[in-house]
PDB file of C-alpha atoms and ligand atoms in Angstrom:
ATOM      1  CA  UNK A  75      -5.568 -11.183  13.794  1.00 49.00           C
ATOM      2  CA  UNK A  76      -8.747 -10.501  15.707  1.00 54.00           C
ATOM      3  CA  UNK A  77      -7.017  -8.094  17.963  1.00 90.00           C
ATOM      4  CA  UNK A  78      -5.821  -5.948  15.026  1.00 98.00           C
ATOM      5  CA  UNK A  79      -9.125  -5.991  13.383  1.00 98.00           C
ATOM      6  CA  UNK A  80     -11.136  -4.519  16.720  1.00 98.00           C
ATOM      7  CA  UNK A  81      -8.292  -1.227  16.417  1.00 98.00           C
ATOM      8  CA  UNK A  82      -9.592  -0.657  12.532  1.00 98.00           C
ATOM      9  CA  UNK A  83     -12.374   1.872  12.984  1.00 98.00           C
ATOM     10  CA  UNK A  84     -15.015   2.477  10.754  1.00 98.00           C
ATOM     11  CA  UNK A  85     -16.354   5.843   9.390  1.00 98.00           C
ATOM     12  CA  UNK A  86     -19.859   4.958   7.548  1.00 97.00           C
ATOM     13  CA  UNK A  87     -20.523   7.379   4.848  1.00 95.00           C
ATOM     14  CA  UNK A  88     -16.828   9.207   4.658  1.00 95.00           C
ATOM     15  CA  UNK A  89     -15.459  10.376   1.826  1.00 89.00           C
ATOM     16  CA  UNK A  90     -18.855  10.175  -0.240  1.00 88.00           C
ATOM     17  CA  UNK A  91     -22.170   8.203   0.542  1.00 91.00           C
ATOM     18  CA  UNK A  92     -21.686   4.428   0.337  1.00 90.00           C
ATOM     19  CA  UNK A  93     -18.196   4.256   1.430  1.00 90.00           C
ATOM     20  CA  UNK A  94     -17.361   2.743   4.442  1.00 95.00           C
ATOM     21  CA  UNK A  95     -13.746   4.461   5.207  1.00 97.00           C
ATOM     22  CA  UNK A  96     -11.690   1.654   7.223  1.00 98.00           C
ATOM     23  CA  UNK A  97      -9.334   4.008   9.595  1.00 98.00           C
ATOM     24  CA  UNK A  98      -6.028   3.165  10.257  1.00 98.00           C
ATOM     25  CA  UNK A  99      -5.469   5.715  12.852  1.00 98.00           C
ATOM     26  CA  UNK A 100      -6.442   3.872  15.037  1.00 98.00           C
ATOM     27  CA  UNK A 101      -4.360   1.016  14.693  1.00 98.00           C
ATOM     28  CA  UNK A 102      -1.256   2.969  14.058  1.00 98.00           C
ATOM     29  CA  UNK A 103      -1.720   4.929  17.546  1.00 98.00           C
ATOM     30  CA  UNK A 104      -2.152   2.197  19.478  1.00 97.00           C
ATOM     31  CA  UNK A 105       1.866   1.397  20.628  1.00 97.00           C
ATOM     32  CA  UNK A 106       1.225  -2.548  20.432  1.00 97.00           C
ATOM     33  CA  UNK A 107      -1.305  -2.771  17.367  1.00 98.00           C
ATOM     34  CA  UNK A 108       1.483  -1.146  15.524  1.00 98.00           C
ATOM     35  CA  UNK A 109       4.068  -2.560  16.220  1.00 98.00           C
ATOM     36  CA  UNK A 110       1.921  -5.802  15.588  1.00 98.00           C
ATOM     37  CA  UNK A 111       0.938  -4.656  12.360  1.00 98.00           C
ATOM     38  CA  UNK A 112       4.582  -4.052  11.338  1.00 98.00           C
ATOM     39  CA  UNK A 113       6.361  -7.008  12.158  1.00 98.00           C
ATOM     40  CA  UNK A 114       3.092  -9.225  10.492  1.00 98.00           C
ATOM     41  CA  UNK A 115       3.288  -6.976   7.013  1.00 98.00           C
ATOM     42  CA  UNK A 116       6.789  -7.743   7.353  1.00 98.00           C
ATOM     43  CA  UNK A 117       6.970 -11.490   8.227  1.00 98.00           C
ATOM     44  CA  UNK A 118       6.765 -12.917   4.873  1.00 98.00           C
ATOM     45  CA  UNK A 119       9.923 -10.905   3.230  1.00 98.00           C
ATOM     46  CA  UNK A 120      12.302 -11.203   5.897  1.00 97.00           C
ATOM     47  CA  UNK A 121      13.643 -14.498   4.231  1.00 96.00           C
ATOM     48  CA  UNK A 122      14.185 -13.730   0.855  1.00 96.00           C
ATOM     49  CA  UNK A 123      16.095 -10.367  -0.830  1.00 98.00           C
ATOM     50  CA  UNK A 124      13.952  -7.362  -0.662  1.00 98.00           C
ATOM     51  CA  UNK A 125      15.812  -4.409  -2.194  1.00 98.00           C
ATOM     52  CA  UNK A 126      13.878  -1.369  -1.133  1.00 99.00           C
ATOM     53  CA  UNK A 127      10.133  -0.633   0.188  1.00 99.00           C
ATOM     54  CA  UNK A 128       7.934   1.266  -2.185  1.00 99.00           C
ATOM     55  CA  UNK A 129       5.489   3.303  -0.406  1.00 98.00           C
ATOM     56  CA  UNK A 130       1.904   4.826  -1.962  1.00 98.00           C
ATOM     57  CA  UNK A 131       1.369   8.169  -0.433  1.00 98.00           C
ATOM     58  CA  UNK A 132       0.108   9.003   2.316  1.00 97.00           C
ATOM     59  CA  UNK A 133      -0.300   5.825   4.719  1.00 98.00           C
ATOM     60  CA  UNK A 134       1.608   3.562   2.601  1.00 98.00           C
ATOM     61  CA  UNK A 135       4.719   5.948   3.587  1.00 98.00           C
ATOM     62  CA  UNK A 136       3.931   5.679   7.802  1.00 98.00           C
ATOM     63  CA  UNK A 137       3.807   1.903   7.513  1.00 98.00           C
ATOM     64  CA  UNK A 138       6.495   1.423   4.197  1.00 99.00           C
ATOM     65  CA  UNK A 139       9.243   3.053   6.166  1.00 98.00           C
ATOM     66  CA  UNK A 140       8.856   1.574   9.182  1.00 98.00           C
ATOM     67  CA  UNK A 141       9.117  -2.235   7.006  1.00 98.00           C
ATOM     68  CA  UNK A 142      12.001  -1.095   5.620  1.00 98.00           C
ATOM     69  CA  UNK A 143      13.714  -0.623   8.370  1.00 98.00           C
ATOM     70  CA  UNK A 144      12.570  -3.695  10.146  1.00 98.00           C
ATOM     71  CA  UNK A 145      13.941  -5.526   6.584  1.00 98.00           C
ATOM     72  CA  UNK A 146      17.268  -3.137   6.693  1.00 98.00           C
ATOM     73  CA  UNK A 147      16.055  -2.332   3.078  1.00 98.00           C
ATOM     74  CA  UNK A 148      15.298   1.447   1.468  1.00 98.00           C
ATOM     75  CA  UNK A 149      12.517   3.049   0.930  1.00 99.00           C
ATOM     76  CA  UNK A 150      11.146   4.488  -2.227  1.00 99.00           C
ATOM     77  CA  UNK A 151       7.946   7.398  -1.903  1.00 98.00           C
ATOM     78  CA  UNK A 152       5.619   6.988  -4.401  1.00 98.00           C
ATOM     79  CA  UNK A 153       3.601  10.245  -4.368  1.00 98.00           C
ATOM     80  CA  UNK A 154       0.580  12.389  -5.927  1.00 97.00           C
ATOM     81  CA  UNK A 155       0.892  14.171  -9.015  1.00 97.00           C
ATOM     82  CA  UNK A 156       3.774  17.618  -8.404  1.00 97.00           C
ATOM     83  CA  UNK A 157       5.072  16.577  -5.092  1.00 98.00           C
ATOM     84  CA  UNK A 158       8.588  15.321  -6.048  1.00 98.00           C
ATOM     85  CA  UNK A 159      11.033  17.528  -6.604  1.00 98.00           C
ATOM     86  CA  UNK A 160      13.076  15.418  -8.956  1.00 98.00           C
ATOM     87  CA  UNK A 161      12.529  14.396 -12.600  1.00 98.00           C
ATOM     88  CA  UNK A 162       9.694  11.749 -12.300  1.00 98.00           C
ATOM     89  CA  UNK A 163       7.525   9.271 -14.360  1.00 98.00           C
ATOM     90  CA  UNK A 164       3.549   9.071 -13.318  1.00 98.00           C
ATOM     91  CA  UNK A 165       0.907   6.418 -13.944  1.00 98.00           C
ATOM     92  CA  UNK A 166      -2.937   7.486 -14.168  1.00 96.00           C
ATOM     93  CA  UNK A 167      -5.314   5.335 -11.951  1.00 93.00           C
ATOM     94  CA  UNK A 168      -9.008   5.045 -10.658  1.00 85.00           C
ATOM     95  CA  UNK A 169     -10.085   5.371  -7.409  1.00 73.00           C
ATOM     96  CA  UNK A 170     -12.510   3.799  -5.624  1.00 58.00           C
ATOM     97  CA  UNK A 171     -13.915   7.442  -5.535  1.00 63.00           C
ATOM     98  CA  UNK A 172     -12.085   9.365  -7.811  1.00 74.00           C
ATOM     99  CA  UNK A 173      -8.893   9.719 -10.281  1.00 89.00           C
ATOM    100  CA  UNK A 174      -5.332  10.960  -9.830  1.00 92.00           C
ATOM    101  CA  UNK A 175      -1.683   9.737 -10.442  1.00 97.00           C
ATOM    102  CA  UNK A 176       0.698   8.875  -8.793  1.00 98.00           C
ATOM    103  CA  UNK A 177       4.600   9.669  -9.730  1.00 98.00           C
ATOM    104  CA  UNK A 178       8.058   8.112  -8.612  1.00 98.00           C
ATOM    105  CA  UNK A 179      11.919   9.734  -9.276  1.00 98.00           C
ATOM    106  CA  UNK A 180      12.701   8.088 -12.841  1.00 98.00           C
ATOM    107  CA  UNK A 181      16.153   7.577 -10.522  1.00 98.00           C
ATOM    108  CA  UNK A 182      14.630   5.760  -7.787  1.00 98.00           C
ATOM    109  CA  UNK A 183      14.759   2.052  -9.048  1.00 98.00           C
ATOM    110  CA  UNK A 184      17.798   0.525 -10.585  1.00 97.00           C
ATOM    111  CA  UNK A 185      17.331  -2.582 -12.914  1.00 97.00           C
ATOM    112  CA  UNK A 186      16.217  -5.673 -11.507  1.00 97.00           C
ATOM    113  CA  UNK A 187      15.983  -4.696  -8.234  1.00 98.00           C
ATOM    114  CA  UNK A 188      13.614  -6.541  -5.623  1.00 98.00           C
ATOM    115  CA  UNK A 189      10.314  -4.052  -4.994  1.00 99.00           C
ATOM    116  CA  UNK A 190       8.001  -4.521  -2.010  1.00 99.00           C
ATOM    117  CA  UNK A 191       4.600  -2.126  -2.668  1.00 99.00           C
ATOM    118  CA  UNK A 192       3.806  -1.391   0.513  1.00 99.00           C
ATOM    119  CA  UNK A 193      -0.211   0.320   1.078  1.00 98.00           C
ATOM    120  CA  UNK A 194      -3.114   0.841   4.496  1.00 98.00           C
ATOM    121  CA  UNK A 195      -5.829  -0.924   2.143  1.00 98.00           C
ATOM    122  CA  UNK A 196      -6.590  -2.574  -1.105  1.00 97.00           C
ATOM    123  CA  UNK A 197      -9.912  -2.063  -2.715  1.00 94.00           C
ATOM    124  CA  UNK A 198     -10.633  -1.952  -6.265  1.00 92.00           C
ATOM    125  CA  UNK A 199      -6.211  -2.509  -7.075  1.00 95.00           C
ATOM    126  CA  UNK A 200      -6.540   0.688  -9.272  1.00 94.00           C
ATOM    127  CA  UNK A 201      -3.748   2.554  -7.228  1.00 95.00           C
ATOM    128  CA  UNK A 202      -1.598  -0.665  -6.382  1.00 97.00           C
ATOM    129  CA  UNK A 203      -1.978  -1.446  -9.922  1.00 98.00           C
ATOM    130  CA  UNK A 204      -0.354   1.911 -10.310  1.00 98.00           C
ATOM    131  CA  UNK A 205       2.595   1.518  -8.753  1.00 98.00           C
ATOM    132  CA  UNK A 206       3.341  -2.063  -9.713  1.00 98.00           C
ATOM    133  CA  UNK A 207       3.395  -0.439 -13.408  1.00 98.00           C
ATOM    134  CA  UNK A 208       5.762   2.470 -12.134  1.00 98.00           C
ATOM    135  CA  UNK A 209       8.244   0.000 -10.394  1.00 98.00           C
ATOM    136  CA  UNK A 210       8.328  -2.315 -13.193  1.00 98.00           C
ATOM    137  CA  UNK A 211       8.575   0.959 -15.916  1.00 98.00           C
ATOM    138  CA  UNK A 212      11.777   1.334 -14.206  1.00 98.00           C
ATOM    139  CA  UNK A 213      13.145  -1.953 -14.414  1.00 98.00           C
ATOM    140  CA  UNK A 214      11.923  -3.171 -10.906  1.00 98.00           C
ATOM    141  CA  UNK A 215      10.982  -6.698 -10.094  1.00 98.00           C
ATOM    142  CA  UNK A 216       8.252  -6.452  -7.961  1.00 99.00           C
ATOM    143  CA  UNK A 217       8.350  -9.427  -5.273  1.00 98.00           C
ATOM    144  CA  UNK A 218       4.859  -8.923  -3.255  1.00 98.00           C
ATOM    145  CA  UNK A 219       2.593  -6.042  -2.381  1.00 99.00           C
ATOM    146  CA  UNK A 220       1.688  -5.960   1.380  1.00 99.00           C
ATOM    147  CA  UNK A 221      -1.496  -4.203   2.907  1.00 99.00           C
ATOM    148  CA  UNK A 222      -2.952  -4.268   6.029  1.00 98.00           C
ATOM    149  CA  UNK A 223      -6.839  -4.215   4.741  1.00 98.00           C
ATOM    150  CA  UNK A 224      -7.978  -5.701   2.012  1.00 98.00           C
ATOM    151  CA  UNK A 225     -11.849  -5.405   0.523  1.00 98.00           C
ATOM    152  CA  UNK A 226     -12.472  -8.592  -1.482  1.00 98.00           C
ATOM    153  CA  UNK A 227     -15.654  -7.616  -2.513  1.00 97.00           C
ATOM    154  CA  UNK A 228     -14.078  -4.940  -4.462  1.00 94.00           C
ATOM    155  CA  UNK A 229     -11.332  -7.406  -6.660  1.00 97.00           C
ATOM    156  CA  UNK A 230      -8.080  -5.469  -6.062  1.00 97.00           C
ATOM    157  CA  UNK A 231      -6.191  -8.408  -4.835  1.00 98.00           C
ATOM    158  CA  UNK A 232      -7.174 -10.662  -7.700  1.00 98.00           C
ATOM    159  CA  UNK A 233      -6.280  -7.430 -10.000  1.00 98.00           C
ATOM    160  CA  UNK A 234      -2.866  -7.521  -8.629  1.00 98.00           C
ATOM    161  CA  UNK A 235      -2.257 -10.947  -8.039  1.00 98.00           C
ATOM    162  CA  UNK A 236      -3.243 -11.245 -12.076  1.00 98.00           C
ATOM    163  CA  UNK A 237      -0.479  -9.299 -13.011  1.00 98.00           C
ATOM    164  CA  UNK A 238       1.987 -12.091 -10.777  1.00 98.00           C
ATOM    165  CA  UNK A 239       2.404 -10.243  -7.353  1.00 99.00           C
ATOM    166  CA  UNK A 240       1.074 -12.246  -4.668  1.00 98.00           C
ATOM    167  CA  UNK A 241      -0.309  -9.683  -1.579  1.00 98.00           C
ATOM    168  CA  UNK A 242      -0.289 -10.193   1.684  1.00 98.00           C
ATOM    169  CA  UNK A 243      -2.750  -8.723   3.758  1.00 98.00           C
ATOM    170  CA  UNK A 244      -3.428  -8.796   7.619  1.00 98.00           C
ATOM    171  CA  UNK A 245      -7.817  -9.131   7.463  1.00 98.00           C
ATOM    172  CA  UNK A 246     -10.459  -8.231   5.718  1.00 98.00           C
ATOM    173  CA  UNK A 247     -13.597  -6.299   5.528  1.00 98.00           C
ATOM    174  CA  UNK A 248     -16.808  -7.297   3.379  1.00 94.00           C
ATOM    175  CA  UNK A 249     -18.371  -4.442   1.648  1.00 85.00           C
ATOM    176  CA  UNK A 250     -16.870  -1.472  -0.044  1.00 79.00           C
TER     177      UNK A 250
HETATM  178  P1  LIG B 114      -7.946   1.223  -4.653  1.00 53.82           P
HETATM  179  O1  LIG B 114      -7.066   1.930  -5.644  1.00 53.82           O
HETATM  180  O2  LIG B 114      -9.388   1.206  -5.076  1.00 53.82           O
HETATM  181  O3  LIG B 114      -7.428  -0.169  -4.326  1.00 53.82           O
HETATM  182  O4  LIG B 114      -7.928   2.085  -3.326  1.00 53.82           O
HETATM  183  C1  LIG B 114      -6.866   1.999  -2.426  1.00 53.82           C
HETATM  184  C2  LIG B 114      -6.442   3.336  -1.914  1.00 53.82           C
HETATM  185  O5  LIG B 114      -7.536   4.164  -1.564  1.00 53.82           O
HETATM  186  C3  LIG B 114      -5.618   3.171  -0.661  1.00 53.82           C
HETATM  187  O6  LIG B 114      -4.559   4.129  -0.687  1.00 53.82           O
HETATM  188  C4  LIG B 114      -6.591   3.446   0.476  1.00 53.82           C
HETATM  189  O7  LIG B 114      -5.956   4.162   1.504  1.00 53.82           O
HETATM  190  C5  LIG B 114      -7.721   4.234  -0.159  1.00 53.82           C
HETATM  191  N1  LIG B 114      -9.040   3.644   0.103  1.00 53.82           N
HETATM  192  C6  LIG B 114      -9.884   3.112  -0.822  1.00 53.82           C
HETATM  193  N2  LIG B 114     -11.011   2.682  -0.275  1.00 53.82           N
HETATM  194  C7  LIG B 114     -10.908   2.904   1.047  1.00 53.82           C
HETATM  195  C8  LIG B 114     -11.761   2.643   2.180  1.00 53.82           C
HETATM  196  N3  LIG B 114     -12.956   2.045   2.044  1.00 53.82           N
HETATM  197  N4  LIG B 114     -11.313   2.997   3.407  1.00 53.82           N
HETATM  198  C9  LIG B 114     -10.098   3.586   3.548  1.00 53.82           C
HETATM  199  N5  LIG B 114      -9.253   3.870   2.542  1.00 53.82           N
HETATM  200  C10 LIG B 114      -9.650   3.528   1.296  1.00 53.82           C
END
């Protein structure tokens, strides 16, 4: 995990004051940390039914298709407010620095079918939160939520895990 950990980089101050913004640019252009990063955010689902990916926009998409394919599952875009083109259903939620929503097809789940939430980084849970709400609004069964960063300091994971989806997440940074 250590070697994954040392291609995070960390931007002091970025979006606002106070943040630290963990990178994943880094990571994902580096040929072997991605690849890395990929088959560990997939490891845990390849032995049990995993119907299709759901990915949070933007980096959740990068990393969620590339699980899905590695699972031979689909992949579902869950995006900001007006970017569909289809009929959709949205779910508010608070960021760690700022509010938005984030939408999904009201056709892109069937009932009872297995959901993997797939994100770069967990903080406060407000946008995983989000999207666990959207998949199960749609008659999803949401099996796990996978991240590669995850800032316990901040509660997310205990947020989600609350509401009965275990995450699984590659390291973690103290602070916010
Ligand atoms: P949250 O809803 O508070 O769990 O925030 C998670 C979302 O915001 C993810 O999509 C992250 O990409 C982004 N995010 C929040 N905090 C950070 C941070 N410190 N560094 C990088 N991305 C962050």
């Amino acid at each position: 995990m250590h070697d994954l950990k040392k291609l995070i980089r960390t931007i002091p101050d970025y979006p606002k004051p106070g943040i630290m913004f963990r990178d994943v640019t880094t990571l994902l252009g580096d040929a072997q940390g991605f690849k890395a990063a990929i088959a560990r955010m997939a490891e845990p689902y390849r032995t049990e039914p995993v119907d299709a990916v759901a990915g949070i926009e933007a980096r959740g998409f990068i990393l969620g298709g590339a699980i899905a394919d590695r699972l031979g599952c689909a992949f579902i875009p869950m995006r900001k407010k007006g970017r569909l083109p289809w009929k959709t259903i949205g779910q508010e939620y608070t960021l760690e620095y700022g509010v938005d929503t984030i939408e999904i097809h009201e056709d892109a789940i069937d009932a009872d079918e297995r959901i993997l939430i797939v994100d770069d980084l967990i903080a406060t849970g407000g946008t995983a939160e989000a999207a666990v709400k959207l998949a199960r609004r749609l008659g999803g069964h949401v099996i796990g939520a996978a991240f590669i960063i995850d800032l316990p300091e901040l509660g997310g994971r205990k947020l989600i895990e609350a509401m009965g989806v275990n995450c699984h997440v590659l390291m973690a940074f103290e602070g916010h």
